[in-house]
C-alpha positions as protocol buffer text, in pm:
chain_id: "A"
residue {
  index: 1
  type: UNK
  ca { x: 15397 y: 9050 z: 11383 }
}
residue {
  index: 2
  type: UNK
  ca { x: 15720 y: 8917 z: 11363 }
}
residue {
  index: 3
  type: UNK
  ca { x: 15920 y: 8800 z: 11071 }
}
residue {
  index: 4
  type: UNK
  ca { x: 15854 y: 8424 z: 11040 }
}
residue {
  index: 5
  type: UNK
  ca { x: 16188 y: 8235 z: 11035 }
}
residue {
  index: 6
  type: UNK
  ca { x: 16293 y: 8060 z: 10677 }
}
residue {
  index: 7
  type: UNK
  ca { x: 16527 y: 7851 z: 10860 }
}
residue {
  index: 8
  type: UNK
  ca { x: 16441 y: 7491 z: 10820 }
}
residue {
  index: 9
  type: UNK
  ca { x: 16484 y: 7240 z: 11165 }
}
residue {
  index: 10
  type: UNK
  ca { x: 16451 y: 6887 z: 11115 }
}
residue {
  index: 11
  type: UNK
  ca { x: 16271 y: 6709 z: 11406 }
}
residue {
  index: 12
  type: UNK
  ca { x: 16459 y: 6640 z: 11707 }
}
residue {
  index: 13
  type: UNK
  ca { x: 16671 y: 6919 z: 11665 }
}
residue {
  index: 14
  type: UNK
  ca { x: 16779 y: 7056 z: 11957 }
}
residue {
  index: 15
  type: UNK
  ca { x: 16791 y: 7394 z: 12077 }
}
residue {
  index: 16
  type: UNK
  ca { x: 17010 y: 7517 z: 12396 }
}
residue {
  index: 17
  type: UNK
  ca { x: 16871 y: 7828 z: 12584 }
}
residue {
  index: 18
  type: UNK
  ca { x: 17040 y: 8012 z: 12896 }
}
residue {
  index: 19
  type: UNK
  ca { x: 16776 y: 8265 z: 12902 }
}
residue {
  index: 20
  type: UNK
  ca { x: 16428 y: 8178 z: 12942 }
}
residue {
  index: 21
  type: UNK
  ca { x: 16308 y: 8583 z: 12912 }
}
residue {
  index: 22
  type: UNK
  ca { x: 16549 y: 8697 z: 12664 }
}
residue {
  index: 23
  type: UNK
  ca { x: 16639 y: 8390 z: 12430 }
}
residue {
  index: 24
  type: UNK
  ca { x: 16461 y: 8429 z: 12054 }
}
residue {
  index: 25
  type: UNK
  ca { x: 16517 y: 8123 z: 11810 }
}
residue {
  index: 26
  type: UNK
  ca { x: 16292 y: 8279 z: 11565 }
}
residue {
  index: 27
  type: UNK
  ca { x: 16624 y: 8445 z: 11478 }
}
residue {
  index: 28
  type: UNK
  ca { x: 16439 y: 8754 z: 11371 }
}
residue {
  index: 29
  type: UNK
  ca { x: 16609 y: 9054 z: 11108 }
}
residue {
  index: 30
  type: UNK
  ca { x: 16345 y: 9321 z: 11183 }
}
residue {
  index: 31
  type: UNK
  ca { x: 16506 y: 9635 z: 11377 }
}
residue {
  index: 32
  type: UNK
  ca { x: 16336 y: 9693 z: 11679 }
}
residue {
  index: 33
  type: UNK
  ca { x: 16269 y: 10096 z: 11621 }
}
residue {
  index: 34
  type: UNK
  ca { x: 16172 y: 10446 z: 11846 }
}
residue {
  index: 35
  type: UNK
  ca { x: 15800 y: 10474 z: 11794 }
}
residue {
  index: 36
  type: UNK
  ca { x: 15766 y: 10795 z: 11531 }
}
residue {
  index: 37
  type: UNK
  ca { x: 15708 y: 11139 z: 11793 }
}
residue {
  index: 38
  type: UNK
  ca { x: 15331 y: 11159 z: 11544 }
}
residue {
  index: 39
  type: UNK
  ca { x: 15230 y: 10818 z: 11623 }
}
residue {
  index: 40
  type: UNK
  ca { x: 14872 y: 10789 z: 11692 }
}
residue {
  index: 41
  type: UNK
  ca { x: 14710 y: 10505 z: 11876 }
}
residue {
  index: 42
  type: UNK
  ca { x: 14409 y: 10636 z: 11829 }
}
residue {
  index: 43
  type: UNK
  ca { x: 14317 y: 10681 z: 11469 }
}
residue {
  index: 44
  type: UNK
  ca { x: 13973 y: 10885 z: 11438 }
}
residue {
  index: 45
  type: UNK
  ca { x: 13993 y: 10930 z: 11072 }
}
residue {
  index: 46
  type: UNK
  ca { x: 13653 y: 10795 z: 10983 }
}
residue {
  index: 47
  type: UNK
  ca { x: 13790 y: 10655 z: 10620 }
}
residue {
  index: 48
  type: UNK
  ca { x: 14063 y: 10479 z: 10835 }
}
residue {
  index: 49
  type: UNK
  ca { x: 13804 y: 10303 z: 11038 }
}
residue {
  index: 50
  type: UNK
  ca { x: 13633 y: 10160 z: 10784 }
}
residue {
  index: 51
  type: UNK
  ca { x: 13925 y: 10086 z: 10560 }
}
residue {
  index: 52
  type: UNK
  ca { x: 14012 y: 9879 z: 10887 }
}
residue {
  index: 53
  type: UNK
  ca { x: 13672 y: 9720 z: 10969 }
}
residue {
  index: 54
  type: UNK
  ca { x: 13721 y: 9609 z: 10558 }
}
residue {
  index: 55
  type: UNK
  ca { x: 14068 y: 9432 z: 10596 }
}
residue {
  index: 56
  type: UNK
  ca { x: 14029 y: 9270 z: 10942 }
}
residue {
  index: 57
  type: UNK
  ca { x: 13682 y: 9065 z: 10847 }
}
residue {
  index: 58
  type: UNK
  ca { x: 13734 y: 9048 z: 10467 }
}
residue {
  index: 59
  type: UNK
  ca { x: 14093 y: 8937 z: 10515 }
}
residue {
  index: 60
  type: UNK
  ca { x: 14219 y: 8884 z: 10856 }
}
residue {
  index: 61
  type: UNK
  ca { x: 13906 y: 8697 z: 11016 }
}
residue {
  index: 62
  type: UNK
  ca { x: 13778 y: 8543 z: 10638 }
}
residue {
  index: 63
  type: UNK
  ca { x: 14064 y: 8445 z: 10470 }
}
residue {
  index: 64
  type: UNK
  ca { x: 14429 y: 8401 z: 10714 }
}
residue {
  index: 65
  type: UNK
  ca { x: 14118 y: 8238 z: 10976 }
}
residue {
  index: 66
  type: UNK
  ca { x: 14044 y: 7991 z: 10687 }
}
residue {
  index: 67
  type: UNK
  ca { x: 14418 y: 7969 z: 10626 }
}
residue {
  index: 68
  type: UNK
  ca { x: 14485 y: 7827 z: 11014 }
}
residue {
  index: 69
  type: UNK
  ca { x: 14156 y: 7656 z: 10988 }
}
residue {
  index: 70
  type: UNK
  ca { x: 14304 y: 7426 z: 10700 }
}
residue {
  index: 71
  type: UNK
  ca { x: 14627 y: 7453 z: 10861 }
}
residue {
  index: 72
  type: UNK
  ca { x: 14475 y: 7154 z: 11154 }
}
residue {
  index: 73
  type: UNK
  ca { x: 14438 y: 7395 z: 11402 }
}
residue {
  index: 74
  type: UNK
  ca { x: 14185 y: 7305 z: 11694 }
}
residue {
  index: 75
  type: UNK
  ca { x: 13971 y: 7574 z: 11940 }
}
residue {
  index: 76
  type: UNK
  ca { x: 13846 y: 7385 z: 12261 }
}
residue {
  index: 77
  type: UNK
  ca { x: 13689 y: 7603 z: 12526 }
}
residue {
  index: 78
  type: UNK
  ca { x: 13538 y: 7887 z: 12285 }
}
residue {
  index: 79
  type: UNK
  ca { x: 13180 y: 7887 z: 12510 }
}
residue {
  index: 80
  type: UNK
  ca { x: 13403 y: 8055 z: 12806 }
}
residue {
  index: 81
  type: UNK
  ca { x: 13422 y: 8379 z: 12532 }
}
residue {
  index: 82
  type: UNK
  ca { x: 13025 y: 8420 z: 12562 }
}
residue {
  index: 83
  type: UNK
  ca { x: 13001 y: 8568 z: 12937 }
}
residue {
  index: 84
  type: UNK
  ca { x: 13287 y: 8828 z: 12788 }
}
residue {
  index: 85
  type: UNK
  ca { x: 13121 y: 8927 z: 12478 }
}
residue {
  index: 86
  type: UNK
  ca { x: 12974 y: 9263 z: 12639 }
}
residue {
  index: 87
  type: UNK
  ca { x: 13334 y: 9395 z: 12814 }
}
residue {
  index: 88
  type: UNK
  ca { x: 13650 y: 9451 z: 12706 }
}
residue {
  index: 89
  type: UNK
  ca { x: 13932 y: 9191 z: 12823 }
}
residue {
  index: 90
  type: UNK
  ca { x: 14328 y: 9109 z: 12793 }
}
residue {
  index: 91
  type: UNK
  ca { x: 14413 y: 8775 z: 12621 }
}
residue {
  index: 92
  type: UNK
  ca { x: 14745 y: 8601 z: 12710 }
}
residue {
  index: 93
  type: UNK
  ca { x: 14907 y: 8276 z: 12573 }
}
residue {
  index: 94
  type: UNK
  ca { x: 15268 y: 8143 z: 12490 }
}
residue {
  index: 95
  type: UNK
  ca { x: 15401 y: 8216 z: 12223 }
}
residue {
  index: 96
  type: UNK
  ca { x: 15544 y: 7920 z: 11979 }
}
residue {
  index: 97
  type: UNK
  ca { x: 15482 y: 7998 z: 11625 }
}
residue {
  index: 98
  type: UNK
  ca { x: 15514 y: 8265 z: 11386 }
}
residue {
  index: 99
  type: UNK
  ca { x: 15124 y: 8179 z: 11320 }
}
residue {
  index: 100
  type: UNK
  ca { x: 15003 y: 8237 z: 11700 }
}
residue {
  index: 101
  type: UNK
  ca { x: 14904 y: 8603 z: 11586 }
}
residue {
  index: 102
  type: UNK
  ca { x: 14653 y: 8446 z: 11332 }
}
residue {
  index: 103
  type: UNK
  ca { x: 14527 y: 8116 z: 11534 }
}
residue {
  index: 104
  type: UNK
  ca { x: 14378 y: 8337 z: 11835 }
}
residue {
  index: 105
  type: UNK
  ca { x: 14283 y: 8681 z: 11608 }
}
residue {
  index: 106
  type: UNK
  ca { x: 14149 y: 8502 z: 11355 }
}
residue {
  index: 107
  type: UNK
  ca { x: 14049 y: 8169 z: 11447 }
}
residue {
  index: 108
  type: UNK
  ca { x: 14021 y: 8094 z: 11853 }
}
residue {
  index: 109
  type: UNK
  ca { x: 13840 y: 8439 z: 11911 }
}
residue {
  index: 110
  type: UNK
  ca { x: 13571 y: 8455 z: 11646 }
}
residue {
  index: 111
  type: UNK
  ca { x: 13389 y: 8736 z: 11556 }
}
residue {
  index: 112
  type: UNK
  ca { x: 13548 y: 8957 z: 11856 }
}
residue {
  index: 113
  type: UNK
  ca { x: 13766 y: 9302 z: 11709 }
}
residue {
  index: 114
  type: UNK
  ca { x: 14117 y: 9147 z: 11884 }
}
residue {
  index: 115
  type: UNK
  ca { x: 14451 y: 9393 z: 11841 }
}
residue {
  index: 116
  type: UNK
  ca { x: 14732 y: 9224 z: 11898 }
}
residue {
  index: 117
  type: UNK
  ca { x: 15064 y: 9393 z: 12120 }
}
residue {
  index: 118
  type: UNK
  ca { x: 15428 y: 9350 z: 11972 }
}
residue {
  index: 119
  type: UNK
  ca { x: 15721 y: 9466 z: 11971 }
}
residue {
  index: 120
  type: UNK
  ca { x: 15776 y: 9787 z: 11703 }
}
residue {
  index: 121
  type: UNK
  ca { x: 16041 y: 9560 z: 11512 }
}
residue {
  index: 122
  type: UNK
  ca { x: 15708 y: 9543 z: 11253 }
}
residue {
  index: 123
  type: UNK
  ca { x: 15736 y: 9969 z: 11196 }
}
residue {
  index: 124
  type: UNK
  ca { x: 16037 y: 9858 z: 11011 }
}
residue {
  index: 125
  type: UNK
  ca { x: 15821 y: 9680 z: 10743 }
}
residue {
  index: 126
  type: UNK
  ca { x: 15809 y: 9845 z: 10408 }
}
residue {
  index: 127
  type: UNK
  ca { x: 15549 y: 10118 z: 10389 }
}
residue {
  index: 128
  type: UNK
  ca { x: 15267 y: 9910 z: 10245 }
}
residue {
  index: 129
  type: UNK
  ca { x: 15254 y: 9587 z: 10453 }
}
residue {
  index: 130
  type: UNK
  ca { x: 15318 y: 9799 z: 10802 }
}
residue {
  index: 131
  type: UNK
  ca { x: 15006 y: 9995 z: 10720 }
}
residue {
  index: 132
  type: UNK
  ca { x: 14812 y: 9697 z: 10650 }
}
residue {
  index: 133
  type: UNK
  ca { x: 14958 y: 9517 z: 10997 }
}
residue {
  index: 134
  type: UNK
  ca { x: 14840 y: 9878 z: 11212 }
}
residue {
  index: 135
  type: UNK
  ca { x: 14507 y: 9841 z: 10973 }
}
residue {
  index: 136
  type: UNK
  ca { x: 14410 y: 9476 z: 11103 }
}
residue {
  index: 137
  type: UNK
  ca { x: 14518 y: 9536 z: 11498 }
}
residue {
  index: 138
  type: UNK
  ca { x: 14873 y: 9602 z: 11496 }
}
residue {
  index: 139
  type: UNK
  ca { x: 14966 y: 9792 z: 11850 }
}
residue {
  index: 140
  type: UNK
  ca { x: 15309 y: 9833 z: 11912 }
}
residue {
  index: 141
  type: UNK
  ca { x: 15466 y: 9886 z: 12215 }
}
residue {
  index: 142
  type: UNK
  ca { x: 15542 y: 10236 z: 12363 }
}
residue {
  index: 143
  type: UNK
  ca { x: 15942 y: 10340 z: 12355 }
}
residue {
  index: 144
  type: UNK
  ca { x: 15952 y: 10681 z: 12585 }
}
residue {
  index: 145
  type: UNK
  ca { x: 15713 y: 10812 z: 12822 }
}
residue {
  index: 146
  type: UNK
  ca { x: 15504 y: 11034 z: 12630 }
}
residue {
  index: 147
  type: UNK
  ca { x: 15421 y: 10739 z: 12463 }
}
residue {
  index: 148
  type: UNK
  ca { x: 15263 y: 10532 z: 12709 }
}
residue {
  index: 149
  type: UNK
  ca { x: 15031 y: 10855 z: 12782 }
}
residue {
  index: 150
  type: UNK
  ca { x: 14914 y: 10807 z: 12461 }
}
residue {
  index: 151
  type: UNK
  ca { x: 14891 y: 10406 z: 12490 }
}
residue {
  index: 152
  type: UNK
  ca { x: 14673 y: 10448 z: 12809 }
}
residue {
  index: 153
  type: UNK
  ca { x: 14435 y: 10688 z: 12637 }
}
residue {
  index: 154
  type: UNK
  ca { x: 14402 y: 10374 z: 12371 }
}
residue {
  index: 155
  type: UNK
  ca { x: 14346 y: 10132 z: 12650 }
}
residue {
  index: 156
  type: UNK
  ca { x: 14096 y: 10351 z: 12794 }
}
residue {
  index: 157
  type: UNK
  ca { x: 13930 y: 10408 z: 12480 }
}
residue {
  index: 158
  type: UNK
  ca { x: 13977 y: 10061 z: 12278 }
}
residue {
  index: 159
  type: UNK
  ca { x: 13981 y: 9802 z: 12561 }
}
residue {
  index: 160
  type: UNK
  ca { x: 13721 y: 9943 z: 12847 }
}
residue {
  index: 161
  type: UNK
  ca { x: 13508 y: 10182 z: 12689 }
}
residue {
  index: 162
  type: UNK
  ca { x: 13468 y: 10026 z: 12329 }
}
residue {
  index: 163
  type: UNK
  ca { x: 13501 y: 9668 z: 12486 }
}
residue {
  index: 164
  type: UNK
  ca { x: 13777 y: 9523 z: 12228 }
}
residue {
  index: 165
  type: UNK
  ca { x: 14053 y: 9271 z: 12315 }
}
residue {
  index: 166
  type: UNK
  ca { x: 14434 y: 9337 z: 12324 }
}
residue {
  index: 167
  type: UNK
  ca { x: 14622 y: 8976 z: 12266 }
}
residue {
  index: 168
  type: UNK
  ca { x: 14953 y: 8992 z: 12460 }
}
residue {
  index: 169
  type: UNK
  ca { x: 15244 y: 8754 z: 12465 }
}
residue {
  index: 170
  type: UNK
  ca { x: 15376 y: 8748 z: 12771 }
}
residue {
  index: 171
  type: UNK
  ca { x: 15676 y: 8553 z: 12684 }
}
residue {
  index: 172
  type: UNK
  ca { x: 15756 y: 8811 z: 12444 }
}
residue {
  index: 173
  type: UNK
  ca { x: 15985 y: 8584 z: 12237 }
}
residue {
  index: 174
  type: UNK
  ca { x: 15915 y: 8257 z: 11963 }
}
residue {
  index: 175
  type: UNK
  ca { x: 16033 y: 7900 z: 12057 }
}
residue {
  index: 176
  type: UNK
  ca { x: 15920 y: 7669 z: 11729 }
}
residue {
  index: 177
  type: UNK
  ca { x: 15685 y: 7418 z: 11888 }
}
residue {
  index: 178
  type: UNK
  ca { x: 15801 y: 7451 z: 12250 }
}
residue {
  index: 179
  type: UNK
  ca { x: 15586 y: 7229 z: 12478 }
}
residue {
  index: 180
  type: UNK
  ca { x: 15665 y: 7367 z: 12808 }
}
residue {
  index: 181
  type: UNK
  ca { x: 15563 y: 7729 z: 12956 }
}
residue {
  index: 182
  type: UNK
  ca { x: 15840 y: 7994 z: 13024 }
}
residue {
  index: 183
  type: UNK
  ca { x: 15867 y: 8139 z: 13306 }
}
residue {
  index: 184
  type: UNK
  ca { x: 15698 y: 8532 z: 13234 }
}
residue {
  index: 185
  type: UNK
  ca { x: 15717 y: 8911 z: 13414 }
}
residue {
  index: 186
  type: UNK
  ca { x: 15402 y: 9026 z: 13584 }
}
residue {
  index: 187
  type: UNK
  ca { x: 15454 y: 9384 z: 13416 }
}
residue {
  index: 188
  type: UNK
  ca { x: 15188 y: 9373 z: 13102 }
}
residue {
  index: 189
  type: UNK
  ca { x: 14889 y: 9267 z: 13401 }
}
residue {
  index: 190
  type: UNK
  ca { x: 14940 y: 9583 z: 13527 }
}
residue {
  index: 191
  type: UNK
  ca { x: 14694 y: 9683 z: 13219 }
}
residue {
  index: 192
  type: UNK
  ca { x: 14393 y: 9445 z: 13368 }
}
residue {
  index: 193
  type: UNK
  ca { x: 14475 y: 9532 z: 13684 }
}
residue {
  index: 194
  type: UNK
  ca { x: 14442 y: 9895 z: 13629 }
}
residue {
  index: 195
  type: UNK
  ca { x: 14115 y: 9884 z: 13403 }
}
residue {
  index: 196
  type: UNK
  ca { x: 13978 y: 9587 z: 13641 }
}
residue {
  index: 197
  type: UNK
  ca { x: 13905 y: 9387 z: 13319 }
}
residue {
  index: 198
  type: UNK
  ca { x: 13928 y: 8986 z: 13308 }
}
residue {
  index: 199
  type: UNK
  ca { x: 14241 y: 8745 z: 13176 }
}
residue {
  index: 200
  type: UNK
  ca { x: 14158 y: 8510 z: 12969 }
}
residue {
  index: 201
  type: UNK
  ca { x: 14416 y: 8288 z: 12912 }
}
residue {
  index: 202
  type: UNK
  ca { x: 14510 y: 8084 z: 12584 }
}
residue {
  index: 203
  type: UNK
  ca { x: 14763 y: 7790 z: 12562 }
}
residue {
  index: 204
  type: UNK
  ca { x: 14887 y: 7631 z: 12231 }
}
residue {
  index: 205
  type: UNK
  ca { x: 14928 y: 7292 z: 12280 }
}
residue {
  index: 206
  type: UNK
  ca { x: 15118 y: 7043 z: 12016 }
}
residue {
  index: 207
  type: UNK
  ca { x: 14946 y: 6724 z: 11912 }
}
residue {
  index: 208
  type: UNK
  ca { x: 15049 y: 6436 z: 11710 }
}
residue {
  index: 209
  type: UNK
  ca { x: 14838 y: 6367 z: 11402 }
}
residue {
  index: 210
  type: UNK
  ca { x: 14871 y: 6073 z: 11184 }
}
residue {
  index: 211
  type: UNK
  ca { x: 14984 y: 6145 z: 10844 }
}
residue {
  index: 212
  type: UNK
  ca { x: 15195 y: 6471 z: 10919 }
}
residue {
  index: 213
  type: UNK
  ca { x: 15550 y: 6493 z: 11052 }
}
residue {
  index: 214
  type: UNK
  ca { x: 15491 y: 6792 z: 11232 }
}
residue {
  index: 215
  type: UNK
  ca { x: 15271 y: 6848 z: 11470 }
}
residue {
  index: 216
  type: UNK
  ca { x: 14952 y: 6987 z: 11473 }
}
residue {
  index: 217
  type: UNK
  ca { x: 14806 y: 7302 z: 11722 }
}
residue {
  index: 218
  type: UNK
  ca { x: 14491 y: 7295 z: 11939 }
}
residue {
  index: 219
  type: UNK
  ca { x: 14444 y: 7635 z: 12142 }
}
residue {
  index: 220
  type: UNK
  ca { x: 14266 y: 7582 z: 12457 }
}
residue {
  index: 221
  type: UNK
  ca { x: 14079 y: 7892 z: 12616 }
}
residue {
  index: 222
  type: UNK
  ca { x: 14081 y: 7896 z: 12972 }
}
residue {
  index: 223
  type: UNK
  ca { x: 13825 y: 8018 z: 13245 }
}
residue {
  index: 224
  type: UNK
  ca { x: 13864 y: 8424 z: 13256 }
}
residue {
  index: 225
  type: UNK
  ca { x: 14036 y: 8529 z: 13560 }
}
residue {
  index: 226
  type: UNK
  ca { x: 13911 y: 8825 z: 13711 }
}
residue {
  index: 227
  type: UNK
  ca { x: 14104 y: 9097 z: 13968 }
}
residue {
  index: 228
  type: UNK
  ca { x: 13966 y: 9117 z: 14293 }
}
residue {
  index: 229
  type: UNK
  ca { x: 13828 y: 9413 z: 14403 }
}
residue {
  index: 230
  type: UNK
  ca { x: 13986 y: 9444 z: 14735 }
}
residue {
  index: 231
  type: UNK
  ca { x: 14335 y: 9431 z: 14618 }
}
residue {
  index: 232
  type: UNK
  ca { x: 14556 y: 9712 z: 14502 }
}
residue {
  index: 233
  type: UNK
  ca { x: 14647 y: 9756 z: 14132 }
}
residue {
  index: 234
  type: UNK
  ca { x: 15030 y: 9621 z: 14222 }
}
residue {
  index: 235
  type: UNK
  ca { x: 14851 y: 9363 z: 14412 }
}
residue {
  index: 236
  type: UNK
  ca { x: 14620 y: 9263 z: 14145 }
}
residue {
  index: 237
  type: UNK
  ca { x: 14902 y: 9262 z: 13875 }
}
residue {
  index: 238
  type: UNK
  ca { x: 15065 y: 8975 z: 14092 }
}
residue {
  index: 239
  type: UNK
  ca { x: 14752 y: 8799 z: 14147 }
}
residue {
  index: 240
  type: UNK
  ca { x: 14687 y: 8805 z: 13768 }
}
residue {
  index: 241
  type: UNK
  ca { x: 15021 y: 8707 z: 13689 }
}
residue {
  index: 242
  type: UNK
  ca { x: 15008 y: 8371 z: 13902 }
}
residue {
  index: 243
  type: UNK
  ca { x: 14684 y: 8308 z: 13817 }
}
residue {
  index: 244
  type: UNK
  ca { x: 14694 y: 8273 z: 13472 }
}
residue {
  index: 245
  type: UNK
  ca { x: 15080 y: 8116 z: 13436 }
}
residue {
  index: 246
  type: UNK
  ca { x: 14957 y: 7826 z: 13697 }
}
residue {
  index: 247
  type: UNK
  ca { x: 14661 y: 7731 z: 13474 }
}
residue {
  index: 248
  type: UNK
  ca { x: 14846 y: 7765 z: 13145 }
}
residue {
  index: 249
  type: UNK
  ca { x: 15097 y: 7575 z: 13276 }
}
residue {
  index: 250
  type: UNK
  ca { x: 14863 y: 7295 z: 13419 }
}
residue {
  index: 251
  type: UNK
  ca { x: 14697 y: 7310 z: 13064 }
}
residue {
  index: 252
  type: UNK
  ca { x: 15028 y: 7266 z: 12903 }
}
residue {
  index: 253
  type: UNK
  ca { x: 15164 y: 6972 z: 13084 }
}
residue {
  index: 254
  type: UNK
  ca { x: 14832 y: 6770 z: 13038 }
}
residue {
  index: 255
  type: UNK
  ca { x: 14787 y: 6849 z: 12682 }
}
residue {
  index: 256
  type: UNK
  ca { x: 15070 y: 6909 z: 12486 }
}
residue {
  index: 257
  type: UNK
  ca { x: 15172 y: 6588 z: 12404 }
}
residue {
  index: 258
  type: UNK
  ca { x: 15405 y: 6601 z: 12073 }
}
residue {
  index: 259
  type: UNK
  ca { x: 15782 y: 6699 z: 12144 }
}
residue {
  index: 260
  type: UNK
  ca { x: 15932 y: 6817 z: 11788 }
}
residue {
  index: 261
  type: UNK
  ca { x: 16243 y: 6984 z: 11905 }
}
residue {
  index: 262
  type: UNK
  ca { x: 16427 y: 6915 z: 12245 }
}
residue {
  index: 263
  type: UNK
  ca { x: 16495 y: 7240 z: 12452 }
}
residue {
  index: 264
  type: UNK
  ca { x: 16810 y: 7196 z: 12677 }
}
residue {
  index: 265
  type: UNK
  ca { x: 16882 y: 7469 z: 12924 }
}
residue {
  index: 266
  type: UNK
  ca { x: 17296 y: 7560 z: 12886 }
}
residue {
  index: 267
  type: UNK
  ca { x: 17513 y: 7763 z: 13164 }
}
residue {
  index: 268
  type: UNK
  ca { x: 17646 y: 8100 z: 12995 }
}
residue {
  index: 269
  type: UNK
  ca { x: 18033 y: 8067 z: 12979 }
}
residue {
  index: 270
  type: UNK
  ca { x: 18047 y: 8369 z: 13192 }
}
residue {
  index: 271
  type: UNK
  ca { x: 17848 y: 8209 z: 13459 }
}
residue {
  index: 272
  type: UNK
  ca { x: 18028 y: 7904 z: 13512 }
}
């Protein structure tokens, strides 16, 4: 849900980073905003449902999943979704394109109801396109404590009892085409850990294909990774955590193959 950037890079460019957590070259004008005090997470207007159910499979899964279909995109692993079909689950991948919302909602996850978690720069959208964002799985992130009662109620409700998927990008920010796997915070497992519901992680890998100068995405979908039952919920969150970054990041190394920009890490000037 963020603002795709209209800057144009030529390939090799090179882009210098001195934080791996923090650093966005997506170079995105959206105000991050307070979440409104009548937000609800939680819409049980029965019109709203179904105005929802309409947009996300006539639009979202129909026409932007034919859109990334077209687009080269490639799905390998999608038989590891079937055990997961009856429970709810937390899906996390890297995050290198303003298209990754589309490629795993729409494409990589088929037929599953997948929200998606973001920042709340997208509540600064005009009116009409930031309804139609919350309409097709749109959940932004919660900005004071009374808020996160309300998100947990949503989890509760949306992920475990109802059995849908909440996509999270651990990285948080966009590097165009980035072949490597930032280093990410343990603190969004806490959700999995605390509902005891699987990871299933997703990596976007970059492949060269002839004919095109830029390269071309396949998602792989990992094996779900599950907490452990004897382990605390601040225990679990680590396990989680280094669980599913050491299998993305195996994943990554072997299979993304096609370098379009070079990433070079730079001292601050105020930490030399």
């Amino acid at each position: 849900m963020i603002k795709k950037d209209k800057k144009k890079y030529e390939k090799g460019h090179t882009f210098y980073y001195s934080d791996p957590l923090n650093d966005d070259f997506e170079e995105n004008t959206l105000k991050r905003v307070d979440l409104p005090k009548d937000f609800k997470y939680l819409n049980k207007n029965v019109f709203a449902r179904f105005l929802s159910f309409l947009i996300y499979y006539g639009l979202c899964k129909t026409i932007l999943g034919s859109i990334t279909f077209f687009r080269g995109t490639k799905v390998v692993g999608k038989e590891k979704l079937k055990k997961l079909k009856k429970e709810g689950a937390f899906v996390y991948s890297n995050h290198t394109s303003f298209f990754d919302v589309f490629d795993k909602q729409c494409l990589a996850l088929g037929a599953k109801r997948c929200d998606i978690l973001g920042y709340t720069d997208a509540l600064s959208l005009p009116w009409f396109i930031r309804k139609i964002c919350l309409l097709i799985g749109y959940v932004p992130l919660p900005t004071s404590i009374k808020d996160y009662k309300k998100f947990d109620e949503y989890l509760q409700v949306r992920i475990k009892e109802e059995k849908k998927w909440l996509i999270i990008y651990p990285e948080a920010h966009i590097w165009p085409l980035y072949t490597g796997l930032r280093e990410f915070p343990s603190v969004s497992f806490k959700y999995p850990a605390k509902f005891s519901l699987p990871v299933v992680p997703i990596c976007t890998c970059y492949r060269k294909v002839r004919g095109f100068k830029k390269p071309k995405p396949t998602l792989f979908i990992l094996d779900p990774i599950y907490p452990k039952k004897e382990l605390s919920i601040n225990e679990n969150k680590e396990y989680l955590r280094d669980e599913c970054f050491k299998n993305m990041k195996k994943c990554i190394e072997e299979n993304s193959t096609y370098a379009y920009y070079n990433y070079i890490y730079k001292e601050k000037e105020n930490d030399k």
